[in-house]
Short mmCIF file of C-alpha atoms in Angstrom, two decimals:
data_model
loop_
_atom_site.label_atom_id
_atom_site.label_comp_id
_atom_site.label_asym_id
_atom_site.label_seq_id
_atom_site.Cartn_x
_atom_site.Cartn_y
_atom_site.Cartn_z
CA UNK A 79 128.40 83.67 116.69
CA UNK A 80 130.78 80.86 115.71
CA UNK A 81 131.32 80.03 119.29
CA UNK A 82 127.76 79.51 119.92
CA UNK A 83 127.36 77.77 116.65
CA UNK A 84 124.74 80.12 115.28
CA UNK A 85 124.75 80.42 111.49
CA UNK A 86 123.87 84.03 110.81
CA UNK A 87 124.09 86.45 107.72
CA UNK A 88 126.33 89.61 108.33
CA UNK A 89 123.40 91.81 107.24
CA UNK A 90 121.13 90.26 110.02
CA UNK A 91 123.88 90.98 112.77
CA UNK A 92 124.37 94.65 111.46
CA UNK A 93 120.56 95.21 111.71
CA UNK A 94 120.56 94.14 115.26
CA UNK A 95 123.62 96.15 115.97
CA UNK A 96 121.87 99.13 114.50
CA UNK A 97 118.66 98.68 116.53
CA UNK A 98 120.65 98.28 119.77
CA UNK A 99 121.92 101.86 119.02
CA UNK A 100 125.24 101.49 120.82
CA UNK A 101 124.05 99.16 123.73
CA UNK A 102 125.77 95.88 124.03
CA UNK A 103 123.12 94.64 126.40
CA UNK A 104 120.18 95.55 124.18
CA UNK A 105 122.03 94.01 121.09
CA UNK A 106 122.59 90.78 122.94
CA UNK A 107 118.81 90.66 124.07
CA UNK A 108 117.73 91.35 120.63
CA UNK A 109 120.06 88.64 119.40
CA UNK A 110 118.83 86.11 121.98
CA UNK A 111 115.24 87.00 120.93
CA UNK A 112 115.96 86.17 117.14
CA UNK A 113 117.83 83.27 117.94
CA UNK A 114 115.27 81.62 120.04
CA UNK A 115 112.45 82.37 117.66
CA UNK A 116 114.49 80.44 114.82
CA UNK A 117 116.37 77.91 116.88
CA UNK A 118 118.44 75.61 114.80
CA UNK A 119 117.86 77.68 111.64
CA UNK A 120 120.19 80.26 109.83
CA UNK A 121 119.33 83.58 111.28
CA UNK A 122 118.88 85.71 108.05
CA UNK A 123 118.12 89.46 107.56
CA UNK A 124 114.32 88.51 106.89
CA UNK A 125 114.11 86.62 110.01
CA UNK A 126 115.35 89.36 112.19
CA UNK A 127 113.10 91.92 110.47
CA UNK A 128 110.32 89.58 111.23
CA UNK A 129 111.20 88.72 114.89
CA UNK A 130 111.68 92.69 115.50
CA UNK A 131 108.70 93.81 113.81
CA UNK A 132 110.87 95.81 111.37
CA UNK A 133 110.32 96.74 107.69
CA UNK A 134 112.50 96.01 104.80
CA UNK A 135 114.07 98.79 102.95
CA UNK A 136 112.06 98.01 99.90
CA UNK A 137 108.96 98.75 101.60
CA UNK A 138 110.40 102.11 102.48
CA UNK A 139 111.38 102.82 98.84
CA UNK A 140 108.06 101.92 97.71
CA UNK A 141 106.36 104.29 100.29
CA UNK A 142 108.91 107.11 99.59
CA UNK A 143 107.86 106.92 95.93
CA UNK A 144 104.14 107.11 97.00
CA UNK A 145 104.85 110.07 98.91
CA UNK A 146 107.06 111.94 96.36
CA UNK A 147 104.01 111.43 93.86
CA UNK A 148 101.65 112.85 96.35
CA UNK A 149 99.74 109.69 96.16
CA UNK A 150 98.03 109.73 99.68
CA UNK A 151 95.98 106.70 98.97
CA UNK A 152 98.91 104.60 97.86
CA UNK A 153 101.02 105.63 100.85
CA UNK A 154 98.07 104.69 103.41
CA UNK A 155 97.64 101.37 101.48
CA UNK A 156 101.48 100.65 102.04
CA UNK A 157 100.98 101.51 105.92
CA UNK A 158 97.98 99.25 105.85
CA UNK A 159 100.05 96.31 104.35
CA UNK A 160 102.61 96.96 107.06
CA UNK A 161 99.94 96.89 109.92
CA UNK A 162 98.43 93.73 108.34
CA UNK A 163 101.83 92.21 108.35
CA UNK A 164 102.10 92.85 112.02
CA UNK A 165 104.69 95.55 112.01
CA UNK A 166 104.93 97.73 115.09
CA UNK A 167 104.35 101.33 114.38
CA UNK A 168 106.78 102.92 116.54
CA UNK A 169 109.42 100.91 115.03
CA UNK A 170 108.48 101.72 111.50
CA UNK A 171 108.44 105.38 112.42
CA UNK A 172 112.03 105.20 113.64
CA UNK A 173 113.09 103.12 110.74
CA UNK A 174 111.63 105.22 108.10
CA UNK A 175 113.16 108.22 109.59
CA UNK A 176 116.46 106.37 109.45
CA UNK A 177 115.80 105.73 105.63
CA UNK A 178 115.29 109.29 105.03
CA UNK A 179 118.38 110.33 107.07
CA UNK A 180 120.40 108.15 104.76
CA UNK A 181 118.87 109.54 101.68
CA UNK A 182 119.82 112.95 102.93
CA UNK A 183 123.46 111.55 103.52
CA UNK A 184 123.64 110.01 100.12
CA UNK A 185 122.50 113.35 98.87
CA UNK A 186 124.62 115.64 100.77
CA UNK A 187 128.03 113.44 101.08
CA UNK A 188 130.83 113.31 98.73
CA UNK A 189 131.44 109.77 99.62
CA UNK A 190 128.18 108.35 100.70
CA UNK A 191 129.38 104.90 101.02
CA UNK A 192 131.61 106.02 103.91
CA UNK A 193 128.77 107.92 105.68
CA UNK A 194 126.17 105.10 105.79
CA UNK A 195 126.25 101.46 106.27
CA UNK A 196 124.03 99.75 103.77
CA UNK A 197 124.71 97.18 100.95
CA UNK A 198 125.86 98.22 97.64
CA UNK A 199 122.36 97.22 96.29
CA UNK A 200 120.61 99.58 98.81
CA UNK A 201 123.30 102.47 98.21
CA UNK A 202 122.43 102.11 94.39
CA UNK A 203 118.65 102.57 95.46
CA UNK A 204 119.40 105.36 97.84
CA UNK A 205 121.29 107.23 95.07
CA UNK A 206 118.69 106.84 92.53
CA UNK A 207 115.93 107.94 94.99
CA UNK A 208 118.11 110.95 96.37
CA UNK A 209 118.02 112.23 92.86
CA UNK A 210 114.18 112.29 93.03
CA UNK A 211 113.77 114.90 95.64
CA UNK A 212 115.73 118.01 97.52
CA UNK A 213 117.58 118.40 100.50
CA UNK A 214 114.98 120.75 101.89
CA UNK A 215 112.11 118.30 101.26
CA UNK A 216 113.91 115.48 102.83
CA UNK A 217 114.68 117.65 105.81
CA UNK A 218 111.10 118.48 106.20
CA UNK A 219 110.20 114.72 105.98
CA UNK A 220 112.74 113.98 108.60
CA UNK A 221 111.50 116.72 110.82
CA UNK A 222 107.79 115.59 110.47
CA UNK A 223 108.79 112.00 111.37
CA UNK A 224 110.79 112.84 114.19
CA UNK A 225 108.10 114.90 115.64
CA UNK A 226 105.92 111.87 115.18
CA UNK A 227 108.47 109.47 116.80
CA UNK A 228 108.09 111.91 120.05
CA UNK A 229 104.23 111.79 119.87
CA UNK A 230 103.82 108.13 119.05
CA UNK A 231 105.31 106.80 122.21
CA UNK A 232 102.34 107.45 124.49
CA UNK A 233 99.67 107.64 121.83
CA UNK A 234 96.57 105.48 121.78
CA UNK A 235 95.81 106.09 118.26
CA UNK A 236 99.11 105.39 116.50
CA UNK A 237 98.03 104.65 113.35
CA UNK A 238 95.98 107.78 113.14
CA UNK A 239 99.08 109.90 113.88
CA UNK A 240 101.12 107.97 111.09
CA UNK A 241 98.34 108.61 108.64
CA UNK A 242 98.28 112.18 109.52
CA UNK A 243 102.18 112.25 109.20
CA UNK A 244 101.97 110.55 105.89
CA UNK A 245 99.35 113.17 104.75
CA UNK A 246 101.76 115.82 105.66
CA UNK A 247 104.32 114.34 103.69
CA UNK A 248 102.20 113.86 100.61
CA UNK A 249 100.37 117.20 100.71
CA UNK A 250 102.89 119.92 102.16
CA UNK A 251 99.92 122.53 102.12
CA UNK A 252 98.02 120.65 104.33
CA UNK A 253 100.77 120.51 107.13
CA UNK A 254 100.00 123.78 108.55
CA UNK A 255 96.14 123.05 108.43
CA UNK A 256 96.46 119.79 110.07
CA UNK A 257 98.83 121.24 112.66
CA UNK A 258 96.33 123.76 113.95
CA UNK A 259 93.75 121.04 114.04
CA UNK A 260 95.72 118.83 116.39
#
């Protein structure tokens, strides 16, 4: 970035790298997109989130807490805020799945700081949240959102699918009932 004379936050570059999922070409494409949108400005983590339609981890934390409380209305309102904010639902599903994966690693790893790449601030939050739930619940959440990730790609009613998945997270007893309807 020095050679290109682009001022960036490390956290922004790390997020772009994670979104590229190992593809250098994708990483360069995403980075070009972000730089073009904020030409002449410092490329911050918030800027990258905005350009890529991603969601900050604070939103995931808020959503997870609503789910753990069984607060369907609160979870749906959080989703509504994301939609109004212009966030892409497919991206949200992938990112929330990744967030829950990080929670699972924090819960099950001896040294979670070696297992996941997050800031110390986010690691502290993940440790706190990992104490609020158990491994089986996290595995269930990840399974539901992984299935959703496969369904949402070609769906015309993405929002409805995400809402149903959130209801499944909040109300485990409804999971089998909703599956039989779909």
